Amino acid sequence: VLDMIQSTDCEVMVQLSELEATLEDIVNLKVGDLMNLPQGVDAPLKVHIEGQPAWIGEAGRIGQNRAVKLNTKICKE
C-alpha cells in the first residue's frame, strides 16, 4: 500500500493572490502583460493539494529554482 501511495500523482497548486477582474480583462490578456496583485511579495501563500487548502507557506529559492517553504498546516475541523 505504501508503494502505491508514494507513486500516486496529485495536483499541488500555490495561490499567489486573488484579484477581481472583468471577463473582458481576462479575454484581453496577452503574453507579457503584468497583473497588479493586491498583496505584497512577502505575503503568505496558500498551498492547495487536490483543490483543498493544506498549507500556508512563503516564497523562496533553492539554488536557481523558485520554491515554497511550508510553514503552517491547515487543519480541517
PDB file of C-alpha atoms in Angstrom:
ATOM      1  CA  VAL A   1       0.000   0.000   0.000  1.00  0.00           C
ATOM      2  CA  LEU A   2       2.825   2.439   0.873  1.00  0.00           C
ATOM      3  CA  ASP A   3       4.460   1.882  -2.544  1.00  0.00           C
ATOM      4  CA  MET A   4       1.151   2.608  -4.252  1.00  0.00           C
ATOM      5  CA  ILE A   5       0.604   5.825  -2.268  1.00  0.00           C
ATOM      6  CA  GLN A   6       4.154   7.088  -2.823  1.00  0.00           C
ATOM      7  CA  SER A   7       3.884   6.681  -6.597  1.00  0.00           C
ATOM      8  CA  THR A   8       0.447   8.337  -6.912  1.00  0.00           C
ATOM      9  CA  ASP A   9       0.375  11.738  -8.627  1.00  0.00           C
ATOM     10  CA  CYS A  10      -1.581  14.584  -7.088  1.00  0.00           C
ATOM     11  CA  GLU A  11      -2.157  18.207  -8.014  1.00  0.00           C
ATOM     12  CA  VAL A  12      -0.375  20.817  -5.882  1.00  0.00           C
ATOM     13  CA  MET A  13      -1.231  24.470  -6.509  1.00  0.00           C
ATOM     14  CA  VAL A  14       0.275  27.540  -4.847  1.00  0.00           C
ATOM     15  CA  GLN A  15      -2.021  30.553  -4.794  1.00  0.00           C
ATOM     16  CA  LEU A  16      -0.135  33.831  -5.108  1.00  0.00           C
ATOM     17  CA  SER A  17      -3.136  36.090  -4.619  1.00  0.00           C
ATOM     18  CA  GLU A  18      -6.745  36.706  -5.511  1.00  0.00           C
ATOM     19  CA  LEU A  19      -7.875  39.589  -7.650  1.00  0.00           C
ATOM     20  CA  GLU A  20     -11.086  40.700  -9.238  1.00  0.00           C
ATOM     21  CA  ALA A  21     -11.187  41.214 -12.996  1.00  0.00           C
ATOM     22  CA  THR A  22     -13.870  41.526 -15.599  1.00  0.00           C
ATOM     23  CA  LEU A  23     -14.298  38.851 -18.234  1.00  0.00           C
ATOM     24  CA  GLU A  24     -13.197  41.469 -20.776  1.00  0.00           C
ATOM     25  CA  ASP A  25      -9.924  41.991 -18.854  1.00  0.00           C
ATOM     26  CA  ILE A  26      -9.271  38.236 -18.833  1.00  0.00           C
ATOM     27  CA  VAL A  27     -10.079  37.783 -22.531  1.00  0.00           C
ATOM     28  CA  ASN A  28      -7.750  40.656 -23.473  1.00  0.00           C
ATOM     29  CA  LEU A  29      -4.716  39.286 -21.585  1.00  0.00           C
ATOM     30  CA  LYS A  30      -1.671  38.602 -23.741  1.00  0.00           C
ATOM     31  CA  VAL A  31       1.868  37.348 -23.237  1.00  0.00           C
ATOM     32  CA  GLY A  32       3.951  39.926 -21.399  1.00  0.00           C
ATOM     33  CA  ASP A  33       1.018  41.625 -19.630  1.00  0.00           C
ATOM     34  CA  LEU A  34       1.531  42.397 -15.947  1.00  0.00           C
ATOM     35  CA  MET A  35      -1.177  41.860 -13.353  1.00  0.00           C
ATOM     36  CA  ASN A  36      -1.126  44.047 -10.261  1.00  0.00           C
ATOM     37  CA  LEU A  37      -1.696  41.809  -7.227  1.00  0.00           C
ATOM     38  CA  PRO A  38      -3.299  43.276  -4.085  1.00  0.00           C
ATOM     39  CA  GLN A  39      -0.749  41.743  -1.695  1.00  0.00           C
ATOM     40  CA  GLY A  40       2.973  42.211  -1.233  1.00  0.00           C
ATOM     41  CA  VAL A  41       5.658  39.766  -2.330  1.00  0.00           C
ATOM     42  CA  ASP A  42       6.272  38.736   1.297  1.00  0.00           C
ATOM     43  CA  ALA A  43       2.620  37.849   1.966  1.00  0.00           C
ATOM     44  CA  PRO A  44       1.831  34.228   2.946  1.00  0.00           C
ATOM     45  CA  LEU A  45       0.947  31.829   0.127  1.00  0.00           C
ATOM     46  CA  LYS A  46      -1.875  29.291   0.225  1.00  0.00           C
ATOM     47  CA  VAL A  47      -0.876  25.781  -0.871  1.00  0.00           C
ATOM     48  CA  HIS A  48      -3.714  23.561  -2.119  1.00  0.00           C
ATOM     49  CA  ILE A  49      -3.473  19.792  -2.582  1.00  0.00           C
ATOM     50  CA  GLU A  50      -6.089  18.263  -4.867  1.00  0.00           C
ATOM     51  CA  GLY A  51      -8.058  21.529  -4.663  1.00  0.00           C
ATOM     52  CA  GLN A  52      -8.146  21.614  -0.857  1.00  0.00           C
ATOM     53  CA  PRO A  53      -6.250  24.214   1.213  1.00  0.00           C
ATOM     54  CA  ALA A  54      -3.492  22.329   3.024  1.00  0.00           C
ATOM     55  CA  TRP A  55      -0.620  24.665   3.979  1.00  0.00           C
ATOM     56  CA  ILE A  56       0.394  28.276   4.445  1.00  0.00           C
ATOM     57  CA  GLY A  57       3.850  28.899   3.023  1.00  0.00           C
ATOM     58  CA  GLU A  58       6.272  31.547   1.856  1.00  0.00           C
ATOM     59  CA  ALA A  59       8.077  32.110  -1.420  1.00  0.00           C
ATOM     60  CA  GLY A  60      11.774  31.333  -1.627  1.00  0.00           C
ATOM     61  CA  ARG A  61      14.548  29.799  -3.697  1.00  0.00           C
ATOM     62  CA  ILE A  62      16.590  26.626  -3.753  1.00  0.00           C
ATOM     63  CA  GLY A  63      19.626  27.413  -5.880  1.00  0.00           C
ATOM     64  CA  GLN A  64      18.315  28.870  -9.152  1.00  0.00           C
ATOM     65  CA  ASN A  65      14.844  27.355  -8.679  1.00  0.00           C
ATOM     66  CA  ARG A  66      11.843  29.029  -7.101  1.00  0.00           C
ATOM     67  CA  ALA A  67      10.392  27.220  -4.114  1.00  0.00           C
ATOM     68  CA  VAL A  68       7.685  27.394  -1.447  1.00  0.00           C
ATOM     69  CA  LYS A  69       8.546  26.776   2.191  1.00  0.00           C
ATOM     70  CA  LEU A  70       5.648  25.113   4.049  1.00  0.00           C
ATOM     71  CA  ASN A  71       5.149  26.906   7.372  1.00  0.00           C
ATOM     72  CA  THR A  72       1.754  26.038   8.815  1.00  0.00           C
ATOM     73  CA  LYS A  73      -0.506  23.071   8.130  1.00  0.00           C
ATOM     74  CA  ILE A  74      -4.162  23.982   7.712  1.00  0.00           C
ATOM     75  CA  CYS A  75      -6.179  21.604   9.875  1.00  0.00           C
ATOM     76  CA  LYS A  76      -9.743  20.769   8.955  1.00  0.00           C
ATOM     77  CA  GLU A  77     -12.168  20.781  11.837  1.00  0.00           C
TER      78      GLU A  77
END
